Amino acid sequence: MTPPAGVLVLAATPIGDPRDAAPRLAHELATADVVAAEDTRRLRRLCADLGVTPSGAVVSYHEHNEAARTPELVERLTAGDRVLVVTDAGMPSVSDPGYRLVDAAVAAGVRVTCVPGPSAVLMALAVSGLPVDRFCFEGFLPRKPGERARVLAGLADERRTMVFFEAPHRIDLSLAAMAEAFGADRPAAVCRELTKTYEEVRRGGVAELAAWAAEGVRGEITVVVGGARAQVVSLEDAVPLVRERVAAGERLKDVCADLAASTGLSKTALYNAALPPRLTAARTRDP
């Protein structure tokens, strides 16, 4: 069966400075059969900055209408149209509308591609001063205090650097909740108005940053938080923990892998040390 000729294009838009737009973005805006925009007014402003006029249809595509509009766009795609999706800033589908359409397009056998470009997540990571070899993106925290506290409690032992988006009127509460869940001194960076005139990066412990944010913060905010440090546990202290969990029904191999990840100890050393003495002797006896 020949796949549909249409193409879905996800295009990253500037997160602040319009000069950051990829050169290909203007071409896609000018030539797409359909431009699906999170905010058509912002799209007009972007097009004016780039000196381009869309030749295709321009439709709104946001969180309140994406469920209803997705089938219409898939129909255009399967008919052979090139559909361009743009959000207010950054890459569509990353904490913005787009995922639902990508999922539907893939299911329909439509080709999906993207125009790479600005990313608040990657820029905040790069300037945070925190480890970036391993990281995870957590998006926006829940608005309700109880739900927010539960989510953060579940991330307290996360070893990777974490990235969050937050609204300016909630940033002080979120940072205070992080201090409660992660400890007051957990290192973090609050990145505000990235690429814009008043770009600012504040670094420090989450409690210190919460106190700063309580005075009032404006603009688009990305928060980068350091991961939990490995627990400092000796092999001798860890072995009783391994045996206790194995006695409760867990597999020795799984327990050793879990503790090795959280403590930095050798998985093999944990495994050998936790074996009953007779099995240890059998493993080390010469054949």
mmCIF file of C-alpha atoms in Angstrom:
data_model
loop_
_atom_site.group_PDB
_atom_site.id
_atom_site.type_symbol
_atom_site.label_atom_id
_atom_site.label_comp_id
_atom_site.label_asym_id
_atom_site.label_seq_id
_atom_site.Cartn_x
_atom_site.Cartn_y
_atom_site.Cartn_z
ATOM 1 C CA MET A 1 0.000 0.000 0.000
ATOM 2 C CA THR A 2 1.363 3.430 -0.968
ATOM 3 C CA PRO A 3 1.661 5.726 2.069
ATOM 4 C CA PRO A 4 -0.157 9.085 2.020
ATOM 5 C CA ALA A 5 1.737 11.817 0.205
ATOM 6 C CA GLY A 6 1.072 14.426 2.867
ATOM 7 C CA VAL A 7 3.693 15.530 5.401
ATOM 8 C CA LEU A 8 3.276 16.791 8.957
ATOM 9 C CA VAL A 9 5.955 19.348 9.876
ATOM 10 C CA LEU A 10 6.547 20.392 13.484
ATOM 11 C CA ALA A 11 8.408 23.703 13.477
ATOM 12 C CA ALA A 12 10.313 25.179 16.399
ATOM 13 C CA THR A 13 9.678 28.910 16.815
ATOM 14 C CA PRO A 14 11.840 31.461 18.666
ATOM 15 C CA ILE A 15 11.465 31.475 22.470
ATOM 16 C CA GLY A 16 12.213 35.191 22.528
ATOM 17 C CA ASP A 17 14.513 36.715 19.955
ATOM 18 C CA PRO A 18 13.001 36.314 16.433
ATOM 19 C CA ARG A 19 16.512 36.279 14.958
ATOM 20 C CA ASP A 20 16.870 32.746 16.371
ATOM 21 C CA ALA A 21 14.379 31.379 13.835
ATOM 22 C CA ALA A 22 15.814 28.730 11.529
ATOM 23 C CA PRO A 23 16.020 29.933 7.903
ATOM 24 C CA ARG A 24 13.864 26.979 6.868
ATOM 25 C CA LEU A 25 11.002 28.179 9.088
ATOM 26 C CA ALA A 26 10.193 31.090 6.750
ATOM 27 C CA HIS A 27 10.111 28.742 3.766
ATOM 28 C CA GLU A 28 7.781 26.314 5.516
ATOM 29 C CA LEU A 29 5.444 29.121 6.598
ATOM 30 C CA ALA A 30 5.308 30.457 3.040
ATOM 31 C CA THR A 31 4.704 27.132 1.313
ATOM 32 C CA ALA A 32 2.666 24.903 3.646
ATOM 33 C CA ASP A 33 -0.857 24.028 2.549
ATOM 34 C CA VAL A 34 -2.055 24.458 6.128
ATOM 35 C CA VAL A 35 -0.462 26.298 9.052
ATOM 36 C CA ALA A 36 -1.876 25.169 12.388
ATOM 37 C CA ALA A 37 -0.917 27.763 15.010
ATOM 38 C CA GLU A 38 -1.383 27.765 18.773
ATOM 39 C CA ASP A 39 -2.141 31.496 18.599
ATOM 40 C CA THR A 40 -2.865 32.999 15.179
ATOM 41 C CA ARG A 41 -2.133 36.523 16.469
ATOM 42 C CA ARG A 42 1.362 35.512 17.548
ATOM 43 C CA LEU A 43 1.778 33.771 14.215
ATOM 44 C CA ARG A 44 1.025 37.036 12.397
ATOM 45 C CA ARG A 45 3.634 38.799 14.521
ATOM 46 C CA LEU A 46 6.202 36.074 13.787
ATOM 47 C CA CYS A 47 5.485 36.229 10.073
ATOM 48 C CA ALA A 48 5.949 40.005 10.145
ATOM 49 C CA ASP A 49 9.303 39.576 11.920
ATOM 50 C CA LEU A 50 10.405 37.041 9.316
ATOM 51 C CA GLY A 51 8.983 39.003 6.354
ATOM 52 C CA VAL A 52 6.859 36.116 5.126
ATOM 53 C CA THR A 53 3.199 35.605 4.226
ATOM 54 C CA PRO A 54 1.611 32.139 4.463
ATOM 55 C CA SER A 55 0.147 31.026 1.155
ATOM 56 C CA GLY A 56 -1.967 28.251 2.659
ATOM 57 C CA ALA A 57 -4.832 28.182 5.106
ATOM 58 C CA VAL A 58 -4.118 29.354 8.667
ATOM 59 C CA VAL A 59 -6.077 27.642 11.442
ATOM 60 C CA SER A 60 -5.903 27.720 15.230
ATOM 61 C CA TYR A 61 -4.652 24.603 17.002
ATOM 62 C CA HIS A 62 -4.480 24.829 20.791
ATOM 63 C CA GLU A 63 -5.294 22.820 23.901
ATOM 64 C CA HIS A 64 -8.982 23.734 23.782
ATOM 65 C CA ASN A 65 -9.672 22.646 20.195
ATOM 66 C CA GLU A 66 -6.968 20.085 19.336
ATOM 67 C CA ALA A 67 -9.242 17.104 20.022
ATOM 68 C CA ALA A 68 -11.815 18.387 17.522
ATOM 69 C CA ARG A 69 -9.343 19.788 14.980
ATOM 70 C CA THR A 70 -6.949 16.818 14.837
ATOM 71 C CA PRO A 71 -9.245 14.663 12.599
ATOM 72 C CA GLU A 72 -9.615 17.602 10.184
ATOM 73 C CA LEU A 73 -5.855 17.996 9.910
ATOM 74 C CA VAL A 74 -5.306 14.241 9.481
ATOM 75 C CA GLU A 75 -7.847 14.340 6.659
ATOM 76 C CA ARG A 76 -5.831 17.090 4.970
ATOM 77 C CA LEU A 77 -2.640 15.082 5.472
ATOM 78 C CA THR A 78 -4.060 11.887 4.004
ATOM 79 C CA ALA A 79 -5.296 13.956 1.040
ATOM 80 C CA GLY A 80 -1.679 14.908 0.359
ATOM 81 C CA ASP A 81 -1.335 18.307 2.052
ATOM 82 C CA ARG A 82 1.714 19.604 3.863
ATOM 83 C CA VAL A 83 0.582 20.670 7.342
ATOM 84 C CA LEU A 84 2.854 22.907 9.436
ATOM 85 C CA VAL A 85 2.350 23.090 13.215
ATOM 86 C CA VAL A 86 3.741 26.024 15.204
ATOM 87 C CA THR A 87 3.268 26.966 18.849
ATOM 88 C CA ASP A 88 3.850 30.239 20.665
ATOM 89 C CA ALA A 89 7.481 29.336 21.396
ATOM 90 C CA GLY A 90 9.736 26.309 21.060
ATOM 91 C CA MET A 91 8.979 22.874 19.642
ATOM 92 C CA PRO A 92 5.361 21.729 19.223
ATOM 93 C CA SER A 93 4.344 18.705 21.347
ATOM 94 C CA VAL A 94 6.944 19.514 24.045
ATOM 95 C CA SER A 95 4.594 20.742 26.786
ATOM 96 C CA ASP A 96 2.559 22.310 23.957
ATOM 97 C CA PRO A 97 -0.105 21.136 21.464
ATOM 98 C CA GLY A 98 1.151 18.708 18.843
ATOM 99 C CA TYR A 99 1.469 15.247 20.372
ATOM 100 C CA ARG A 100 -2.145 14.315 19.648
ATOM 101 C CA LEU A 101 -1.710 15.183 15.975
ATOM 102 C CA VAL A 102 1.631 13.368 15.710
ATOM 103 C CA ASP A 103 0.056 10.257 17.216
ATOM 104 C CA ALA A 104 -2.864 10.393 14.786
ATOM 105 C CA ALA A 105 -0.608 11.079 11.798
ATOM 106 C CA VAL A 106 1.665 8.140 12.629
ATOM 107 C CA ALA A 107 -1.380 5.882 12.973
ATOM 108 C CA ALA A 108 -2.538 7.039 9.537
ATOM 109 C CA GLY A 109 0.850 6.279 7.991
ATOM 110 C CA VAL A 110 1.692 9.948 7.372
ATOM 111 C CA ARG A 111 5.320 11.081 7.326
ATOM 112 C CA VAL A 112 6.257 13.322 10.259
ATOM 113 C CA THR A 113 9.290 15.603 10.327
ATOM 114 C CA CYS A 114 10.356 18.816 12.045
ATOM 115 C CA VAL A 115 12.174 22.096 11.644
ATOM 116 C CA PRO A 116 14.709 22.132 14.511
ATOM 117 C CA GLY A 117 15.320 25.298 16.414
ATOM 118 C CA PRO A 118 15.157 27.103 19.758
ATOM 119 C CA SER A 119 14.460 25.112 22.916
ATOM 120 C CA ALA A 120 14.000 26.571 26.391
ATOM 121 C CA VAL A 121 14.767 23.161 27.894
ATOM 122 C CA LEU A 122 18.155 22.769 26.210
ATOM 123 C CA MET A 123 19.176 26.393 26.628
ATOM 124 C CA ALA A 124 18.331 26.368 30.340
ATOM 125 C CA LEU A 125 20.329 23.171 30.789
ATOM 126 C CA ALA A 126 23.291 24.656 28.960
ATOM 127 C CA VAL A 127 23.459 27.822 31.070
ATOM 128 C CA SER A 128 22.417 26.309 34.416
ATOM 129 C CA GLY A 129 25.886 25.204 35.485
ATOM 130 C CA LEU A 130 24.425 21.849 36.535
ATOM 131 C CA PRO A 131 25.356 18.400 35.129
ATOM 132 C CA VAL A 132 23.837 17.816 31.684
ATOM 133 C CA ASP A 133 25.131 14.340 30.859
ATOM 134 C CA ARG A 134 21.783 12.878 31.995
ATOM 135 C CA PHE A 135 18.573 14.847 32.433
ATOM 136 C CA CYS A 136 14.793 14.543 32.393
ATOM 137 C CA PHE A 137 12.040 17.004 31.480
ATOM 138 C CA GLU A 138 9.114 17.185 33.928
ATOM 139 C CA GLY A 139 7.092 20.021 32.369
ATOM 140 C CA PHE A 140 4.737 21.995 34.633
ATOM 141 C CA LEU A 141 4.165 20.842 38.198
ATOM 142 C CA PRO A 142 0.552 20.388 39.402
ATOM 143 C CA ARG A 143 -1.109 23.573 40.613
ATOM 144 C CA LYS A 144 -2.671 22.046 43.737
ATOM 145 C CA PRO A 145 -0.232 21.947 46.699
ATOM 146 C CA GLY A 146 -0.982 18.329 47.649
ATOM 147 C CA GLU A 147 -0.515 16.994 44.116
ATOM 148 C CA ARG A 148 2.623 19.083 43.657
ATOM 149 C CA ALA A 149 4.083 17.722 46.890
ATOM 150 C CA ARG A 150 3.363 14.117 45.825
ATOM 151 C CA VAL A 151 5.030 14.598 42.439
ATOM 152 C CA LEU A 152 8.122 16.154 44.001
ATOM 153 C CA ALA A 153 8.324 13.446 46.670
ATOM 154 C CA GLY A 154 8.451 10.906 43.854
ATOM 155 C CA LEU A 155 11.370 12.809 42.292
ATOM 156 C CA ALA A 156 13.381 13.233 45.497
ATOM 157 C CA ASP A 157 15.735 10.342 44.630
ATOM 158 C CA GLU A 158 15.967 11.152 40.904
ATOM 159 C CA ARG A 159 19.675 11.136 40.025
ATOM 160 C CA ARG A 160 19.322 12.980 36.721
ATOM 161 C CA THR A 161 19.200 16.766 36.406
ATOM 162 C CA MET A 162 15.543 17.817 36.186
ATOM 163 C CA VAL A 163 13.964 20.567 34.066
ATOM 164 C CA PHE A 164 10.608 22.186 34.870
ATOM 165 C CA PHE A 165 8.471 24.925 33.367
ATOM 166 C CA GLU A 166 6.674 27.224 35.796
ATOM 167 C CA ALA A 167 4.402 30.262 35.775
ATOM 168 C CA PRO A 168 5.733 33.447 37.417
ATOM 169 C CA HIS A 169 2.911 33.624 39.984
ATOM 170 C CA ARG A 170 3.655 30.068 41.200
ATOM 171 C CA ILE A 171 7.450 29.932 41.022
ATOM 172 C CA ASP A 172 8.007 30.830 44.700
ATOM 173 C CA LEU A 173 5.553 28.141 45.865
ATOM 174 C CA SER A 174 7.100 25.515 43.588
ATOM 175 C CA LEU A 175 10.626 26.311 44.756
ATOM 176 C CA ALA A 176 9.509 26.184 48.396
ATOM 177 C CA ALA A 177 7.898 22.784 47.724
ATOM 178 C CA MET A 178 11.165 21.614 46.140
ATOM 179 C CA ALA A 179 13.058 22.697 49.240
ATOM 180 C CA GLU A 180 10.667 20.612 51.317
ATOM 181 C CA ALA A 181 10.969 17.554 49.068
ATOM 182 C CA PHE A 182 14.630 17.767 47.996
ATOM 183 C CA GLY A 183 16.271 19.653 50.868
ATOM 184 C CA ALA A 184 16.964 23.369 51.156
ATOM 185 C CA ASP A 185 20.440 23.188 49.607
ATOM 186 C CA ARG A 186 19.596 21.177 46.473
ATOM 187 C CA PRO A 187 21.313 23.195 43.692
ATOM 188 C CA ALA A 188 19.093 24.776 41.060
ATOM 189 C CA ALA A 189 18.924 27.526 38.469
ATOM 190 C CA VAL A 190 15.940 29.704 37.625
ATOM 191 C CA CYS A 191 16.220 30.803 33.995
ATOM 192 C CA ARG A 192 13.975 33.732 33.138
ATOM 193 C CA GLU A 193 13.166 35.404 29.813
ATOM 194 C CA LEU A 194 15.720 33.359 27.865
ATOM 195 C CA THR A 195 17.020 35.111 24.709
ATOM 196 C CA LYS A 196 14.988 38.241 25.573
ATOM 197 C CA THR A 197 16.133 41.705 26.667
ATOM 198 C CA TYR A 198 15.851 40.961 30.392
ATOM 199 C CA GLU A 199 17.278 37.454 30.327
ATOM 200 C CA GLU A 200 18.337 36.367 33.810
ATOM 201 C CA VAL A 201 19.763 33.194 35.368
ATOM 202 C CA ARG A 202 19.682 32.848 39.157
ATOM 203 C CA ARG A 203 21.641 29.989 40.709
ATOM 204 C CA GLY A 204 21.627 28.677 44.276
ATOM 205 C CA GLY A 205 19.916 26.288 46.641
ATOM 206 C CA VAL A 206 16.169 25.854 46.107
ATOM 207 C CA ALA A 207 15.315 27.475 49.484
ATOM 208 C CA GLU A 208 17.476 30.501 48.667
ATOM 209 C CA LEU A 209 15.828 30.793 45.256
ATOM 210 C CA ALA A 210 12.356 30.459 46.809
ATOM 211 C CA ALA A 211 13.109 33.438 49.077
ATOM 212 C CA TRP A 212 14.271 35.455 46.076
ATOM 213 C CA ALA A 213 11.188 34.500 44.029
ATOM 214 C CA ALA A 214 8.846 35.504 46.883
ATOM 215 C CA GLU A 215 9.636 39.139 46.058
ATOM 216 C CA GLY A 216 8.014 38.684 42.635
ATOM 217 C CA VAL A 217 9.255 37.267 39.345
ATOM 218 C CA ARG A 218 8.070 38.055 35.828
ATOM 219 C CA GLY A 219 8.385 36.425 32.436
ATOM 220 C CA GLU A 220 8.749 32.946 31.015
ATOM 221 C CA ILE A 221 10.510 30.663 33.488
ATOM 222 C CA THR A 222 12.446 27.417 33.185
ATOM 223 C CA VAL A 223 13.815 25.781 36.332
ATOM 224 C CA VAL A 224 16.764 23.377 36.321
ATOM 225 C CA VAL A 225 17.324 21.302 39.473
ATOM 226 C CA GLY A 226 20.320 19.095 40.257
ATOM 227 C CA GLY A 227 19.674 15.392 40.741
ATOM 228 C CA ALA A 228 19.977 13.564 44.039
ATOM 229 C CA ARG A 229 23.490 12.624 45.041
ATOM 230 C CA ALA A 230 24.396 8.983 45.443
ATOM 231 C CA GLN A 231 24.041 7.760 49.000
ATOM 232 C CA VAL A 232 27.376 7.223 50.733
ATOM 233 C CA VAL A 233 27.045 3.651 51.980
ATOM 234 C CA SER A 234 29.821 1.126 52.611
ATOM 235 C CA LEU A 235 29.634 -2.416 51.296
ATOM 236 C CA GLU A 236 29.423 -3.702 54.862
ATOM 237 C CA ASP A 237 26.426 -1.468 55.604
ATOM 238 C CA ALA A 238 24.690 -2.326 52.336
ATOM 239 C CA VAL A 239 24.799 -6.131 52.666
ATOM 240 C CA PRO A 240 22.237 -6.299 55.531
ATOM 241 C CA LEU A 241 19.911 -4.126 53.432
ATOM 242 C CA VAL A 242 20.263 -6.514 50.510
ATOM 243 C CA ARG A 243 19.566 -9.570 52.640
ATOM 244 C CA GLU A 244 16.581 -7.901 54.301
ATOM 245 C CA ARG A 245 14.950 -7.160 50.953
ATOM 246 C CA VAL A 246 15.718 -10.628 49.607
ATOM 247 C CA ALA A 247 14.143 -12.154 52.732
ATOM 248 C CA ALA A 248 11.036 -10.083 51.966
ATOM 249 C CA GLY A 249 10.739 -11.756 48.567
ATOM 250 C CA GLU A 250 12.803 -9.683 46.117
ATOM 251 C CA ARG A 251 15.328 -11.250 43.740
ATOM 252 C CA LEU A 252 18.939 -10.873 44.852
ATOM 253 C CA LYS A 253 20.017 -9.759 41.383
ATOM 254 C CA ASP A 254 17.340 -7.037 41.233
ATOM 255 C CA VAL A 255 18.104 -5.738 44.721
ATOM 256 C CA CYS A 256 21.826 -5.511 43.986
ATOM 257 C CA ALA A 257 21.176 -3.618 40.755
ATOM 258 C CA ASP A 258 18.877 -1.171 42.540
ATOM 259 C CA LEU A 259 21.290 -0.474 45.406
ATOM 260 C CA ALA A 260 24.231 -0.207 43.045
ATOM 261 C CA ALA A 261 22.383 2.524 41.118
ATOM 262 C CA SER A 262 21.545 4.495 44.275
ATOM 263 C CA THR A 263 24.839 4.078 46.136
ATOM 264 C CA GLY A 264 27.494 3.793 43.463
ATOM 265 C CA LEU A 265 28.672 0.451 44.842
ATOM 266 C CA SER A 266 29.593 -2.376 42.501
ATOM 267 C CA LYS A 267 26.637 -4.595 41.628
ATOM 268 C CA THR A 268 28.921 -7.632 41.464
ATOM 269 C CA ALA A 269 30.521 -6.841 44.825
ATOM 270 C CA LEU A 270 27.091 -6.471 46.422
ATOM 271 C CA TYR A 271 25.919 -9.744 44.903
ATOM 272 C CA ASN A 272 28.956 -11.739 46.047
ATOM 273 C CA ALA A 273 28.958 -10.216 49.524
ATOM 274 C CA ALA A 274 25.269 -10.955 50.041
ATOM 275 C CA LEU A 275 25.480 -14.624 49.066
ATOM 276 C CA PRO A 276 25.251 -17.140 51.927
ATOM 277 C CA PRO A 277 28.762 -18.244 53.046
ATOM 278 C CA ARG A 278 28.439 -21.765 51.594
ATOM 279 C CA LEU A 279 27.497 -20.374 48.165
ATOM 280 C CA THR A 280 30.319 -17.876 48.313
ATOM 281 C CA ALA A 281 32.778 -20.671 49.056
ATOM 282 C CA ALA A 282 31.393 -22.706 46.157
ATOM 283 C CA ARG A 283 31.826 -19.780 43.749
ATOM 284 C CA THR A 284 35.443 -19.201 44.779
ATOM 285 C CA ARG A 285 36.577 -22.859 45.113
ATOM 286 C CA ASP A 286 39.049 -24.025 42.490
ATOM 287 C CA PRO A 287 37.575 -26.558 40.033
#
